[in-house]
Each structure stands twice: as structure tokens, then as C-alpha cells.
Amino acid sequence: MNLDYQLDGPDGAPVIVLSNSLGTTRAMWQPQIEALTAHFRVLRYDTHGHGKTTKNGKVTLAQLGEDVIALLDHLNIDRAWFCGISMGGLTGLWLGRFAPERFHGLAVANTAARIGDQASWLSRARAVRQEGMAVVAAGAADRWFTHAFRQKAPEVVKGALSPADPYRC
């Protein structure tokens, strides 16, 4: 298995897969784990180039979806619930289209079938190649948290972002 993952919760409980957003790790879900493990086995993973999962060449949306299926297969999980945010939500949309039989249901947030335009993605890719993923993560923090919250709870903000850097393409 080429993804770093964590599986928490009681054996025999239904499984929910949590998929993180660009520039974050599976740790972004930590505040929800206690509540979710009361009802589910919670499967979190770091996508390519995030956290403890290394980048494996050019990463496509299909590869992100296929990674989830491979992880489920690796763990002998036939069906699961899925929850993804932003990039993780986009992965969920792919899974709903190409592997619906593997999921009881999908919850996707802050995502769309197409996110941004080509120019903005090319600009982001150029920045990551030159400066690493930290530049994208820093921008995410500015969008996700108000200035006041970033000042009041910097440890929460830091914990939500991917600690591994540099991610060089």
C-alpha cells in the first residue's frame, strides 16, 4: 500500500473514509474522531504529496480515486461511507461516478465537479514547483480561518495544514 493511513474505531462497525483537502493531512479530521468512532471505524489517509505519503509522479483525479479503492481492497473493506472536503470531495465525486458499488453514500463539501480555472491551477503548480507545497498550505489557512482566529489559535491552524515540506513536483 503506497498511502499512509490510519484506521480507528471498533471492529465490526461500518467504515467511513475521510479524505482531506489540498495542503492538509489526515490530521485535519482529528477534532471529529472521538464523535465518529462512537459509531464508525474511521479510515483517514494522506493523499500523494501530503503528510507521510510521498508523491508518486504526476497525480490525476483518477489516481486519487483509484488510491481509495486500493486502500479499501488492502484492508478487505467491501463498502464504506465516504466524506471528503475540497480535493477530497472531488475524489468523492470521482468515486461516485466510477465506483458507486463500493459506497453506501458520499458526503462532499466545499467542492465541485471542476474547481477553479486552468490559469489559477497553472499558477499554483508553478508556485509549488518553485517553493514547495507550504505556499499552497499558507494560502489555504488564510481562506479557511479568519485573521482573528489565526491569531487566537495558531496551534489549531498549524495542525490543520500539511507539515511535510517541501513537496516538489
PDB file of C-alpha atoms in Angstrom:
ATOM      1  CA  MET A   1       0.000   0.000   0.000  1.00  0.00           C
ATOM      2  CA  ASN A   2       1.534   3.302  -1.052  1.00  0.00           C
ATOM      3  CA  LEU A   3      -0.696   5.534   1.091  1.00  0.00           C
ATOM      4  CA  ASP A   4      -0.041   6.296   4.724  1.00  0.00           C
ATOM      5  CA  TYR A   5      -3.307   5.721   6.572  1.00  0.00           C
ATOM      6  CA  GLN A   6      -4.883   5.370   9.989  1.00  0.00           C
ATOM      7  CA  LEU A   7      -7.893   3.238  10.942  1.00  0.00           C
ATOM      8  CA  ASP A   8      -9.610   3.972  14.262  1.00  0.00           C
ATOM      9  CA  GLY A   9     -12.776   2.734  15.915  1.00  0.00           C
ATOM     10  CA  PRO A  10     -14.441  -0.511  16.900  1.00  0.00           C
ATOM     11  CA  ASP A  11     -14.033  -3.678  14.843  1.00  0.00           C
ATOM     12  CA  GLY A  12     -17.230  -4.575  13.046  1.00  0.00           C
ATOM     13  CA  ALA A  13     -18.551  -1.006  12.909  1.00  0.00           C
ATOM     14  CA  PRO A  14     -19.374   0.486   9.499  1.00  0.00           C
ATOM     15  CA  VAL A  15     -16.379   2.198   7.897  1.00  0.00           C
ATOM     16  CA  ILE A  16     -16.261   5.853   6.915  1.00  0.00           C
ATOM     17  CA  VAL A  17     -13.401   7.125   4.747  1.00  0.00           C
ATOM     18  CA  LEU A  18     -12.309  10.718   5.354  1.00  0.00           C
ATOM     19  CA  SER A  19     -10.450  12.460   2.525  1.00  0.00           C
ATOM     20  CA  ASN A  20      -8.566  15.688   3.204  1.00  0.00           C
ATOM     21  CA  SER A  21      -8.177  18.856   1.171  1.00  0.00           C
ATOM     22  CA  LEU A  22      -5.180  20.164  -0.736  1.00  0.00           C
ATOM     23  CA  GLY A  23      -2.336  21.216   1.531  1.00  0.00           C
ATOM     24  CA  THR A  24      -3.550  19.262   4.571  1.00  0.00           C
ATOM     25  CA  THR A  25      -3.054  15.827   6.080  1.00  0.00           C
ATOM     26  CA  ARG A  26      -5.380  13.298   7.627  1.00  0.00           C
ATOM     27  CA  ALA A  27      -4.774  15.156  10.909  1.00  0.00           C
ATOM     28  CA  MET A  28      -7.282  17.780   9.758  1.00  0.00           C
ATOM     29  CA  TRP A  29     -10.016  15.341  10.832  1.00  0.00           C
ATOM     30  CA  GLN A  30      -8.699  14.858  14.388  1.00  0.00           C
ATOM     31  CA  PRO A  31     -11.362  17.065  16.049  1.00  0.00           C
ATOM     32  CA  GLN A  32     -14.110  14.776  14.661  1.00  0.00           C
ATOM     33  CA  ILE A  33     -12.526  11.405  15.523  1.00  0.00           C
ATOM     34  CA  GLU A  34     -13.920  10.978  19.029  1.00  0.00           C
ATOM     35  CA  ALA A  35     -17.507  11.560  17.891  1.00  0.00           C
ATOM     36  CA  LEU A  36     -17.161   9.478  14.725  1.00  0.00           C
ATOM     37  CA  THR A  37     -15.534   6.463  16.396  1.00  0.00           C
ATOM     38  CA  ALA A  38     -18.595   6.128  18.625  1.00  0.00           C
ATOM     39  CA  HIS A  39     -20.424   4.892  15.509  1.00  0.00           C
ATOM     40  CA  PHE A  40     -17.829   4.095  12.811  1.00  0.00           C
ATOM     41  CA  ARG A  41     -14.429   2.700  12.037  1.00  0.00           C
ATOM     42  CA  VAL A  42     -12.758   5.826  10.689  1.00  0.00           C
ATOM     43  CA  LEU A  43     -10.280   5.460   7.835  1.00  0.00           C
ATOM     44  CA  ARG A  44      -8.102   8.506   7.173  1.00  0.00           C
ATOM     45  CA  TYR A  45      -5.237   8.699   4.716  1.00  0.00           C
ATOM     46  CA  ASP A  46      -2.698  11.167   3.370  1.00  0.00           C
ATOM     47  CA  THR A  47      -3.056  11.766  -0.367  1.00  0.00           C
ATOM     48  CA  HIS A  48       0.017  11.802  -2.610  1.00  0.00           C
ATOM     49  CA  GLY A  49       2.458  14.536  -1.671  1.00  0.00           C
ATOM     50  CA  HIS A  50       0.728  15.178   1.652  1.00  0.00           C
ATOM     51  CA  GLY A  51       1.804  14.200   5.145  1.00  0.00           C
ATOM     52  CA  LYS A  52       3.610  10.866   5.206  1.00  0.00           C
ATOM     53  CA  THR A  53       2.567   9.772   1.711  1.00  0.00           C
ATOM     54  CA  THR A  54       5.200  10.617  -0.858  1.00  0.00           C
ATOM     55  CA  LYS A  55       4.375  12.000  -4.265  1.00  0.00           C
ATOM     56  CA  ASN A  56       4.317   9.314  -6.920  1.00  0.00           C
ATOM     57  CA  GLY A  57       4.839  11.126 -10.226  1.00  0.00           C
ATOM     58  CA  LYS A  58       2.041  13.064 -11.861  1.00  0.00           C
ATOM     59  CA  VAL A  59      -1.137  12.664  -9.818  1.00  0.00           C
ATOM     60  CA  THR A  60      -4.519  12.648 -11.556  1.00  0.00           C
ATOM     61  CA  LEU A  61      -8.048  12.683 -10.184  1.00  0.00           C
ATOM     62  CA  ALA A  62      -8.481   9.109 -11.399  1.00  0.00           C
ATOM     63  CA  GLN A  63      -5.378   8.092  -9.429  1.00  0.00           C
ATOM     64  CA  LEU A  64      -6.749   9.747  -6.289  1.00  0.00           C
ATOM     65  CA  GLY A  65      -9.964   7.750  -6.651  1.00  0.00           C
ATOM     66  CA  GLU A  66      -8.150   4.531  -7.514  1.00  0.00           C
ATOM     67  CA  ASP A  67      -5.978   5.015  -4.418  1.00  0.00           C
ATOM     68  CA  VAL A  68      -9.095   4.949  -2.231  1.00  0.00           C
ATOM     69  CA  ILE A  69     -10.311   1.747  -3.903  1.00  0.00           C
ATOM     70  CA  ALA A  70      -6.852   0.172  -3.497  1.00  0.00           C
ATOM     71  CA  LEU A  71      -6.834   1.149   0.183  1.00  0.00           C
ATOM     72  CA  LEU A  72     -10.274  -0.394   0.723  1.00  0.00           C
ATOM     73  CA  ASP A  73      -9.103  -3.556  -1.053  1.00  0.00           C
ATOM     74  CA  HIS A  74      -5.896  -3.648   1.013  1.00  0.00           C
ATOM     75  CA  LEU A  75      -7.982  -3.530   4.199  1.00  0.00           C
ATOM     76  CA  ASN A  76     -10.609  -6.002   2.901  1.00  0.00           C
ATOM     77  CA  ILE A  77     -13.371  -3.397   3.128  1.00  0.00           C
ATOM     78  CA  ASP A  78     -16.116  -4.107   0.593  1.00  0.00           C
ATOM     79  CA  ARG A  79     -18.222  -0.982   1.159  1.00  0.00           C
ATOM     80  CA  ALA A  80     -17.848   2.193   3.158  1.00  0.00           C
ATOM     81  CA  TRP A  81     -19.272   5.632   3.678  1.00  0.00           C
ATOM     82  CA  PHE A  82     -17.172   8.466   2.235  1.00  0.00           C
ATOM     83  CA  CYS A  83     -16.677  12.066   3.344  1.00  0.00           C
ATOM     84  CA  GLY A  84     -14.354  14.445   1.521  1.00  0.00           C
ATOM     85  CA  ILE A  85     -13.657  18.150   1.613  1.00  0.00           C
ATOM     86  CA  SER A  86     -12.385  20.227  -1.316  1.00  0.00           C
ATOM     87  CA  MET A  87      -9.864  17.967  -3.119  1.00  0.00           C
ATOM     88  CA  GLY A  88     -11.175  15.074  -1.027  1.00  0.00           C
ATOM     89  CA  GLY A  89     -14.697  15.956  -2.145  1.00  0.00           C
ATOM     90  CA  LEU A  90     -13.569  15.968  -5.759  1.00  0.00           C
ATOM     91  CA  THR A  91     -12.151  12.485  -5.140  1.00  0.00           C
ATOM     92  CA  GLY A  92     -15.551  11.512  -3.734  1.00  0.00           C
ATOM     93  CA  LEU A  93     -17.308  12.733  -6.872  1.00  0.00           C
ATOM     94  CA  TRP A  94     -14.981  10.554  -8.961  1.00  0.00           C
ATOM     95  CA  LEU A  95     -15.729   7.575  -6.704  1.00  0.00           C
ATOM     96  CA  GLY A  96     -19.467   8.169  -7.004  1.00  0.00           C
ATOM     97  CA  ARG A  97     -19.162   8.129 -10.781  1.00  0.00           C
ATOM     98  CA  PHE A  98     -16.726   5.252 -11.249  1.00  0.00           C
ATOM     99  CA  ALA A  99     -17.133   3.037  -8.152  1.00  0.00           C
ATOM    100  CA  PRO A 100     -20.610   3.637  -6.680  1.00  0.00           C
ATOM    101  CA  GLU A 101     -20.982  -0.016  -5.690  1.00  0.00           C
ATOM    102  CA  ARG A 102     -18.187   0.434  -3.109  1.00  0.00           C
ATOM    103  CA  PHE A 103     -20.006   3.105  -1.106  1.00  0.00           C
ATOM    104  CA  HIS A 104     -23.165   3.321   0.972  1.00  0.00           C
ATOM    105  CA  GLY A 105     -23.156   7.074   0.412  1.00  0.00           C
ATOM    106  CA  LEU A 106     -20.993  10.118  -0.165  1.00  0.00           C
ATOM    107  CA  ALA A 107     -20.762  13.452   1.638  1.00  0.00           C
ATOM    108  CA  VAL A 108     -18.737  16.074  -0.187  1.00  0.00           C
ATOM    109  CA  ALA A 109     -18.136  19.621   0.990  1.00  0.00           C
ATOM    110  CA  ASN A 110     -16.515  22.730  -0.437  1.00  0.00           C
ATOM    111  CA  THR A 111     -16.011  21.063  -3.800  1.00  0.00           C
ATOM    112  CA  ALA A 112     -17.345  20.977  -7.332  1.00  0.00           C
ATOM    113  CA  ALA A 113     -17.014  18.879 -10.452  1.00  0.00           C
ATOM    114  CA  ARG A 114     -14.498  21.485 -11.592  1.00  0.00           C
ATOM    115  CA  ILE A 115     -12.580  23.682  -9.177  1.00  0.00           C
ATOM    116  CA  GLY A 116     -11.068  26.901 -10.491  1.00  0.00           C
ATOM    117  CA  ASP A 117      -9.863  27.640 -13.969  1.00  0.00           C
ATOM    118  CA  GLN A 118      -6.800  26.381 -15.800  1.00  0.00           C
ATOM    119  CA  ALA A 119      -4.842  29.606 -15.302  1.00  0.00           C
ATOM    120  CA  SER A 120      -5.215  29.504 -11.500  1.00  0.00           C
ATOM    121  CA  TRP A 121      -4.123  25.840 -11.351  1.00  0.00           C
ATOM    122  CA  LEU A 122      -1.118  26.503 -13.583  1.00  0.00           C
ATOM    123  CA  SER A 123      -0.152  29.380 -11.302  1.00  0.00           C
ATOM    124  CA  ARG A 124      -0.472  27.156  -8.211  1.00  0.00           C
ATOM    125  CA  ALA A 125       1.522  24.358  -9.848  1.00  0.00           C
ATOM    126  CA  ARG A 126       4.298  26.788 -10.757  1.00  0.00           C
ATOM    127  CA  ALA A 127       4.402  28.092  -7.171  1.00  0.00           C
ATOM    128  CA  VAL A 128       4.583  24.547  -5.749  1.00  0.00           C
ATOM    129  CA  ARG A 129       7.391  23.589  -8.136  1.00  0.00           C
ATOM    130  CA  GLN A 130       9.368  26.674  -7.121  1.00  0.00           C
ATOM    131  CA  GLU A 131       8.578  26.961  -3.412  1.00  0.00           C
ATOM    132  CA  GLY A 132       7.004  23.681  -2.267  1.00  0.00           C
ATOM    133  CA  MET A 133       3.529  22.831  -1.013  1.00  0.00           C
ATOM    134  CA  ALA A 134       3.859  25.132   2.001  1.00  0.00           C
ATOM    135  CA  VAL A 135       2.950  28.102  -0.218  1.00  0.00           C
ATOM    136  CA  VAL A 136      -0.415  26.477  -1.040  1.00  0.00           C
ATOM    137  CA  ALA A 137      -0.984  25.452   2.569  1.00  0.00           C
ATOM    138  CA  ALA A 138      -0.372  29.006   3.789  1.00  0.00           C
ATOM    139  CA  GLY A 139      -2.926  30.341   1.314  1.00  0.00           C
ATOM    140  CA  ALA A 140      -5.424  27.739   2.480  1.00  0.00           C
ATOM    141  CA  ALA A 141      -5.075  28.887   6.082  1.00  0.00           C
ATOM    142  CA  ASP A 142      -5.872  32.442   5.018  1.00  0.00           C
ATOM    143  CA  ARG A 143      -9.049  31.256   3.257  1.00  0.00           C
ATOM    144  CA  TRP A 144     -10.221  28.848   5.951  1.00  0.00           C
ATOM    145  CA  PHE A 145      -9.621  30.862   9.111  1.00  0.00           C
ATOM    146  CA  THR A 146     -10.317  34.486   9.934  1.00  0.00           C
ATOM    147  CA  HIS A 147      -7.397  36.707  10.887  1.00  0.00           C
ATOM    148  CA  ALA A 148      -8.688  36.859  14.470  1.00  0.00           C
ATOM    149  CA  PHE A 149      -8.897  33.061  14.721  1.00  0.00           C
ATOM    150  CA  ARG A 150      -5.395  32.623  13.252  1.00  0.00           C
ATOM    151  CA  GLN A 151      -4.080  34.986  15.942  1.00  0.00           C
ATOM    152  CA  LYS A 152      -6.084  33.366  18.761  1.00  0.00           C
ATOM    153  CA  ALA A 153      -5.477  29.689  17.915  1.00  0.00           C
ATOM    154  CA  PRO A 154      -2.312  29.307  15.808  1.00  0.00           C
ATOM    155  CA  GLU A 155      -1.859  25.711  17.009  1.00  0.00           C
ATOM    156  CA  VAL A 156      -5.225  24.732  15.506  1.00  0.00           C
ATOM    157  CA  VAL A 157      -4.321  26.389  12.208  1.00  0.00           C
ATOM    158  CA  LYS A 158      -0.897  24.735  12.134  1.00  0.00           C
ATOM    159  CA  GLY A 159      -2.422  21.350  12.937  1.00  0.00           C
ATOM    160  CA  ALA A 160      -4.843  21.604  10.013  1.00  0.00           C
ATOM    161  CA  LEU A 161      -2.109  22.075   7.437  1.00  0.00           C
ATOM    162  CA  SER A 162       0.276  19.551   5.951  1.00  0.00           C
ATOM    163  CA  PRO A 163       3.553  19.555   7.907  1.00  0.00           C
ATOM    164  CA  ALA A 164       5.706  17.892   5.252  1.00  0.00           C
ATOM    165  CA  ASP A 165       7.670  20.245   3.051  1.00  0.00           C
ATOM    166  CA  PRO A 166       8.966  20.665   0.549  1.00  0.00           C
ATOM    167  CA  TYR A 167       6.588  18.980  -1.839  1.00  0.00           C
ATOM    168  CA  ARG A 168       8.446  19.431  -5.068  1.00  0.00           C
ATOM    169  CA  CYS A 169       6.934  18.406  -8.367  1.00  0.00           C
TER     170      CYS A 169
END
